[in-house]
Coordinates of C-alpha atoms and ligand atoms in Angstrom, one line a residue:
X1 CA -6.1 37.3 19.7
X2 CA -9.3 38.5 17.5
X3 CA -11.6 36.7 17.6
X4 CA -13.6 35.5 14.4
X5 CA -17.1 37.5 15.0
X6 CA -14.7 40.6 15.4
X7 CA -12.5 39.6 12.2
X8 CA -15.5 39.4 10.3
X9 CA -17.7 43.0 11.2
X10 CA -14.4 44.5 11.3
X11 CA -14.1 43.0 7.6
X12 CA -17.5 44.1 6.7
X13 CA -16.5 48.3 7.2
X14 CA -13.3 47.4 4.7
X15 CA -15.1 46.2 2.5
X16 CA -18.1 49.2 3.4
X17 CA -15.7 51.6 2.9
X18 CA -14.2 49.7 -0.3
X19 CA -17.0 50.4 -1.8
X20 CA -17.7 53.9 -1.3
X21 CA -14.1 54.6 -2.3
X22 CA -13.2 52.7 -5.8
X23 CA -9.5 53.4 -4.9
X24 CA -7.0 55.6 -4.5
X25 CA -4.6 53.0 -3.3
X26 CA -4.1 53.2 0.2
X27 CA -0.6 53.8 0.8
X28 CA -0.4 50.3 2.4
X29 CA -2.0 47.4 2.4
X30 CA -2.0 44.7 4.8
X31 CA -3.5 41.5 3.1
X32 CA -5.4 39.1 5.7
X33 CA -4.5 35.4 4.1
X34 CA -5.7 32.1 6.3
X35 CA -4.5 28.3 6.6
X36 CA -6.8 25.6 9.2
X37 CA -2.9 24.3 9.0
X38 CA -0.6 25.4 12.7
X39 CA 2.5 27.3 12.7
X40 CA 5.6 25.1 10.9
X41 CA 3.4 23.2 9.0
X42 CA 4.6 23.5 5.4
X43 CA 1.7 25.6 3.5
X44 CA 2.1 28.2 6.7
X45 CA 5.5 28.9 6.3
X46 CA 5.1 29.5 2.6
X47 CA 1.9 31.8 3.4
X48 CA 4.5 33.7 6.2
X49 CA 7.9 33.7 3.2
X50 CA 5.1 35.2 1.1
X51 CA 4.0 37.8 3.3
X52 CA 8.4 38.6 3.6
X53 CA 9.0 39.2 0.2
X54 CA 6.0 40.8 0.0
X55 CA 7.1 43.8 2.4
X56 CA 10.3 43.7 0.9
X57 CA 9.4 43.3 -2.7
X58 CA 7.1 46.3 -2.4
X59 CA 8.5 48.7 0.1
X60 CA 6.5 48.0 2.4
X61 CA 3.1 49.2 0.9
X62 CA 1.6 45.3 0.9
X63 CA 1.9 43.4 4.1
X64 CA 0.4 39.7 5.2
X65 CA -1.3 38.8 7.9
X66 CA -1.5 35.5 8.9
X67 CA -4.7 33.6 10.5
X68 CA -3.3 30.3 10.9
X69 CA -4.7 27.3 12.9
X70 CA -7.9 27.8 11.0
X71 CA -8.5 30.7 13.8
X72 CA -11.3 32.2 10.9
X73 CA -13.4 29.2 10.7
X74 CA -13.6 26.4 8.3
X75 CA -12.3 25.9 4.6
X76 CA -15.3 26.3 3.5
X77 CA -17.1 29.1 5.0
X78 CA -12.8 30.7 4.0
X79 CA -13.6 30.4 0.5
X80 CA -16.5 32.4 0.8
X81 CA -15.1 35.0 2.8
X82 CA -13.0 35.2 0.0
X83 CA -15.2 35.7 -2.7
X84 CA -16.7 38.7 -1.1
X85 CA -13.9 40.2 0.1
X86 CA -13.6 39.7 3.7
X87 CA -10.5 38.2 3.6
X88 CA -7.3 38.2 1.3
X89 CA -6.2 35.2 0.8
X90 CA -7.7 31.3 1.5
X91 CA -4.8 29.1 1.4
X92 CA -7.4 25.8 1.4
X93 CA -7.6 22.1 -0.1
X94 CA -8.8 21.0 -3.4
X95 CA -10.9 19.4 -1.7
X96 CA -13.1 21.9 -0.2
X97 CA -13.4 23.5 -3.5
X98 CA -15.0 20.1 -5.9
X99 CA -18.3 21.3 -4.9
X100 CA -18.6 24.9 -6.3
X101 CA -15.6 24.1 -8.3
X102 CA -16.6 21.9 -11.3
X103 CA -12.1 22.6 -12.8
X104 CA -10.9 21.2 -9.4
X105 CA -12.7 17.4 -9.8
X106 CA -9.8 16.3 -11.9
X107 CA -7.6 16.7 -9.0
X108 CA -9.4 14.9 -5.8
X109 CA -10.0 11.9 -7.7
X110 CA -9.0 8.9 -7.3
X111 CA -6.4 6.6 -9.7
X112 CA -5.4 10.0 -12.2
X113 CA -1.6 10.5 -10.8
X114 CA 1.2 8.1 -10.5
X115 CA 3.3 9.8 -7.1
X116 CA 4.4 14.1 -6.5
X117 CA 6.5 14.1 -9.1
X118 CA 3.4 12.9 -11.9
X119 CA 1.7 14.9 -9.9
X120 CA 4.0 18.2 -9.6
X121 CA 4.2 17.9 -13.9
X122 CA 0.3 18.4 -14.0
X123 CA 0.4 21.4 -11.8
X124 CA 3.3 22.8 -13.1
X125 CA 1.7 22.6 -16.6
X126 CA -1.4 22.7 -18.6
X127 CA -3.9 21.5 -16.6
X128 CA -2.7 23.2 -13.8
X129 CA -2.9 26.2 -15.8
X130 CA -6.7 25.7 -16.2
X131 CA -7.3 25.1 -12.8
X132 CA -6.2 28.2 -11.8
X133 CA -7.9 29.7 -14.2
X134 CA -11.3 28.6 -13.5
X135 CA -11.5 30.4 -10.2
X136 CA -11.3 33.8 -11.7
X137 CA -15.4 32.4 -12.8
X138 CA -16.6 33.6 -8.8
X139 CA -14.3 36.3 -8.2
X140 CA -11.3 34.3 -7.0
X141 CA -7.8 35.0 -8.3
X142 CA -5.7 31.2 -7.9
X143 CA -2.4 31.9 -7.3
X144 CA -0.9 28.5 -6.9
X145 CA -0.6 25.0 -6.2
X146 CA 1.3 24.0 -2.9
X147 CA 1.5 20.2 -3.0
X148 CA -0.1 17.5 -0.2
X149 CA 1.8 14.0 -0.8
X150 CA -1.1 10.8 -0.8
X151 CA -3.6 11.0 1.3
X152 CA -3.8 7.1 2.8
X153 CA -6.5 6.1 5.5
X154 CA -5.8 5.9 9.4
X155 CA -8.2 4.9 12.0
X156 CA -8.8 3.6 15.7
X157 CA -10.1 -0.1 15.1
X158 CA -7.2 -2.0 13.1
X159 CA -4.6 -2.8 9.3
X160 CA -6.8 -1.7 6.1
X161 CA -5.4 -3.8 3.5
X162 CA -8.2 -4.3 0.7
X163 CA -11.7 -2.3 1.2
X164 CA -13.3 -5.3 2.7
X165 CA -11.3 -4.5 5.9
X166 CA -13.3 -1.0 5.9
X167 CA -16.3 -2.1 5.8
X168 CA -18.0 -0.4 8.6
X169 CA -16.2 1.9 10.0
X170 CA -17.0 5.5 9.9
X171 CA -14.7 7.1 7.8
X172 CA -14.4 11.4 8.0
X173 CA -14.3 13.0 5.3
X174 CA -14.3 16.4 4.3
X175 CA -17.0 18.7 2.3
X176 CA -17.0 17.4 -1.2
X177 CA -18.8 15.0 -3.0
X178 CA -15.8 13.3 -4.5
X179 CA -15.2 12.2 -0.8
X180 CA -18.4 10.8 0.4
X181 CA -18.6 8.4 -3.3
X182 CA -15.1 7.1 -3.2
X183 CA -15.4 6.3 0.6
X184 CA -18.3 4.6 0.6
X185 CA -17.4 2.5 -3.2
X186 CA -14.7 1.1 -1.0
X187 CA -17.0 0.1 1.4
X188 CA -17.1 2.4 5.0
X189 CA -19.2 6.0 5.9
X190 CA -19.0 8.3 5.2
X191 CA -18.4 11.2 7.8
X192 CA -17.9 14.5 6.4
X193 CA -16.4 16.8 9.6
X194 CA -14.3 20.4 8.9
X195 CA -10.7 19.7 9.6
X196 CA -10.9 20.9 13.0
X197 CA -13.1 18.5 14.7
X198 CA -10.9 15.6 13.0
X199 CA -9.4 15.1 16.8
X200 CA -12.0 15.0 19.2
X201 CA -14.0 13.1 16.6
X202 CA -11.5 10.5 16.7
X203 CA -11.1 10.9 21.0
X204 CA -15.1 10.0 21.4
X205 CA -15.3 8.1 19.1
X206 CA -17.9 9.7 16.7
X207 CA -16.2 8.4 13.9
X208 CA -13.5 5.2 13.4
X209 CA -11.1 6.9 11.4
X210 CA -10.1 9.2 8.7
X211 CA -8.2 9.8 5.8
X212 CA -5.1 12.8 5.3
X213 CA -1.4 13.1 4.6
X214 CA 2.0 12.1 7.3
X215 CA 1.8 15.9 8.4
X216 CA -1.6 16.5 8.8
X217 CA -1.6 13.6 10.4
X218 CA 1.0 14.1 13.2
X219 CA 0.0 18.5 13.6
X220 CA -3.6 17.9 14.6
X221 CA -1.8 14.8 16.9
X222 CA -5.0 12.6 15.6
X223 CA -1.8 9.4 15.5
X224 CA -2.7 9.4 19.5
X225 CA -6.5 8.5 18.7
X226 CA -5.6 6.1 15.0
X227 CA -2.7 4.2 15.0
X228 CA -3.7 2.8 12.1
X229 CA -2.1 4.2 9.1
X230 CA -2.6 2.1 5.7
X231 CA -0.8 3.5 2.0
X232 CA -3.6 3.8 0.6
X233 CA -2.7 6.9 -1.9
X234 CA -7.0 7.0 -2.3
X235 CA -5.8 10.5 -3.5
X236 CA -3.7 13.5 -4.5
X237 CA -5.5 16.4 -3.5
X238 CA -2.7 18.8 -3.8
X239 CA -3.5 21.9 -1.6
X240 CA -4.8 26.0 -3.7
X241 CA -3.3 29.0 -2.9
X242 CA -6.2 31.8 -3.4
X243 CA -6.9 35.7 -3.9
X244 CA -9.7 37.8 -3.2
X245 CA -9.9 39.6 -6.4
X246 CA -12.0 42.8 -5.2
X247 CA -9.0 42.7 -2.6
X248 CA -6.8 42.2 -5.6
X249 CA -8.2 45.2 -6.8
X250 CA -7.4 47.9 -4.3
X251 CA -3.3 47.5 -5.1
X252 CA -0.4 49.5 -7.8
X253 CA -1.1 47.6 -11.0
X254 CA 2.9 47.0 -10.0
X255 CA 2.1 45.5 -6.7
X256 CA -0.2 43.2 -7.8
X257 CA 2.3 41.4 -10.4
X258 CA 4.7 41.2 -7.5
X259 CA 2.3 39.7 -5.7
X260 CA 1.4 37.0 -8.4
X261 CA 5.4 36.8 -8.9
X262 CA 6.1 36.0 -5.3
X263 CA 3.3 33.4 -4.7
X264 CA 4.8 31.1 -7.9
X265 CA 8.2 31.8 -6.8
X266 CA 6.8 31.0 -3.3
X267 CA 5.7 26.9 -4.7
X268 CA 9.8 26.0 -4.4
X269 CA 10.2 26.8 -1.3
X270 CA 6.7 25.1 -0.9
X271 CA 7.7 21.5 -1.9
X272 CA 11.3 21.5 -0.6
X273 CA 9.5 22.1 2.9
X274 CA 7.2 20.1 2.3
X275 CA 9.3 17.4 0.9
X276 CA 11.4 17.6 4.4
X277 CA 8.3 17.3 6.5
X278 CA 7.2 14.6 4.9
X279 CA 9.4 12.2 6.7
X280 CA 9.8 14.1 9.6
X281 CA 6.3 13.1 10.5
X282 CA 6.1 9.7 9.6
X283 CA 9.2 8.9 11.1
X284 CA 7.6 10.8 14.0
X285 CA 4.3 8.8 14.0
X286 CA 5.7 5.4 13.4
X287 CA 8.4 6.1 16.7
X288 CA 5.5 7.5 18.7
X289 CA 4.0 3.5 18.1
X290 CA 1.6 4.2 15.3
X291 CA 2.3 0.6 12.7
X292 CA 1.9 1.6 8.8
X293 CA 0.9 -1.2 6.5
X294 CA 1.0 -1.8 2.4
X295 CA -2.4 -2.2 1.1
X296 CA -4.0 -4.7 -1.8
X297 CA -3.1 -1.6 -4.2
X298 CA -5.4 -3.5 -6.9
X299 CA -8.4 -4.3 -4.8
X300 CA -8.1 -0.3 -4.2
X301 CA -8.0 1.4 -7.5
X302 CA -10.1 -0.9 -8.5
X303 CA -13.2 -0.7 -5.6
X304 CA -12.3 3.0 -7.0
X305 CA -13.0 2.7 -10.2
X306 CA -16.3 3.6 -10.7
X307 CA -16.3 7.4 -9.2
X308 CA -13.2 8.0 -11.1
X309 CA -15.8 6.2 -14.5
X310 CA -18.7 8.4 -13.3
X311 CA -16.8 11.8 -13.4
X312 CA -15.3 11.6 -16.5
X313 CA -18.6 11.1 -18.2
X314 CA -17.7 15.6 -18.0
X315 CA -16.2 16.7 -21.3
X316 CA -13.8 19.1 -18.9
X317 CA -13.2 16.0 -16.4
X318 CA -12.0 13.4 -19.3
X319 CA -9.8 16.0 -21.0
X320 CA -7.8 17.0 -18.1
X321 CA -7.8 13.5 -17.6
X322 CA -6.4 12.4 -21.1
X323 CA -3.5 15.4 -20.5
X324 CA -2.3 13.8 -17.1
X325 CA -2.1 10.7 -18.4
X326 CA -0.3 11.7 -21.1
X327 CA 2.6 12.9 -17.9
X328 CA 2.8 9.8 -15.9
Ligands
LIG1 C1 -5.4 18.7 4.8 C2 -5.4 20.1 4.0 C3 -6.0 20.9 4.2 C4 -8.1 20.4 4.9 C5 -7.4 18.7 5.5 C6 -8.5 18.4 5.5 O1 -4.5 17.7 4.0 O2 -3.9 20.4 4.0 O3 -6.2 22.6 4.3 O4 -8.4 20.3 3.8 O5 -6.7 18.6 4.8 O6 -8.8 17.6 5.1 O7 -9.7 18.5 5.9

């Protein structure tokens, strides 16, 4: 398998070549796509599907090479690699985009979405379109959103029923100021760590817990160490599929349109995989000894309210918030 360093060195050559040549369009272009998840995870399978459709619909002019399982590094680095054209497609979570792309913040904040159907209506509507367009400000093209379910807390110590139960616990968060403030507002100590390090951090007790969806909890095997899952549903932070604008320019105009269209069509495919795998992941971990409990939803909502109130002082966040709540 190619190492991350070899890949990036190679990409440098491609970029240098691309800068010199400025088109002509190559006879075949293989797009490098990245994901931190393992084979079989819905986002990875959606990328694989995109690759198959691209091969077919461009008659082999465009293909996709998939680097899954975080082979090319952590999400915050992948975003930069895509911006500079060293990779073509990055599938990353909105949390990793919150700091550089303020338009994404509304999608991670607490007390915004009621359920998956509500989230999907917002992503498919005007707010979704505006957030996708905002990626254009920094050399990216927003291709699509994917679901990521409700994020919930899990830990090695005890069931979390009210925010008080989180007090004193070290909880891993993704690289986002929103997640840092949210976990702090709920009374725990936020510890930012890359996704790939969470399993061993739980095993070695560097952290007491983390928060994520059922599928991530299952496929990373974090459930072997963290035996308490608590249904806090504190964020619905979805996934983004981002394309490097530099690399887009290497595609024939009709193939660009094909790629946009295939990415759009991958959304219902991904959603069907997501809906099925959510229940499977939950059943699997519960059958393997994890206990799940409902939380005091009102106590969580009121402890998280100051975080939302703080971000709503921003005009764009407020506009998006009003638009999303109108779809509730
Ligand atoms: C998952 C998401 C990943 C990654 C991870 C994390 O839900 O699918 O892309 O962002 O969360 O917490 O780092």
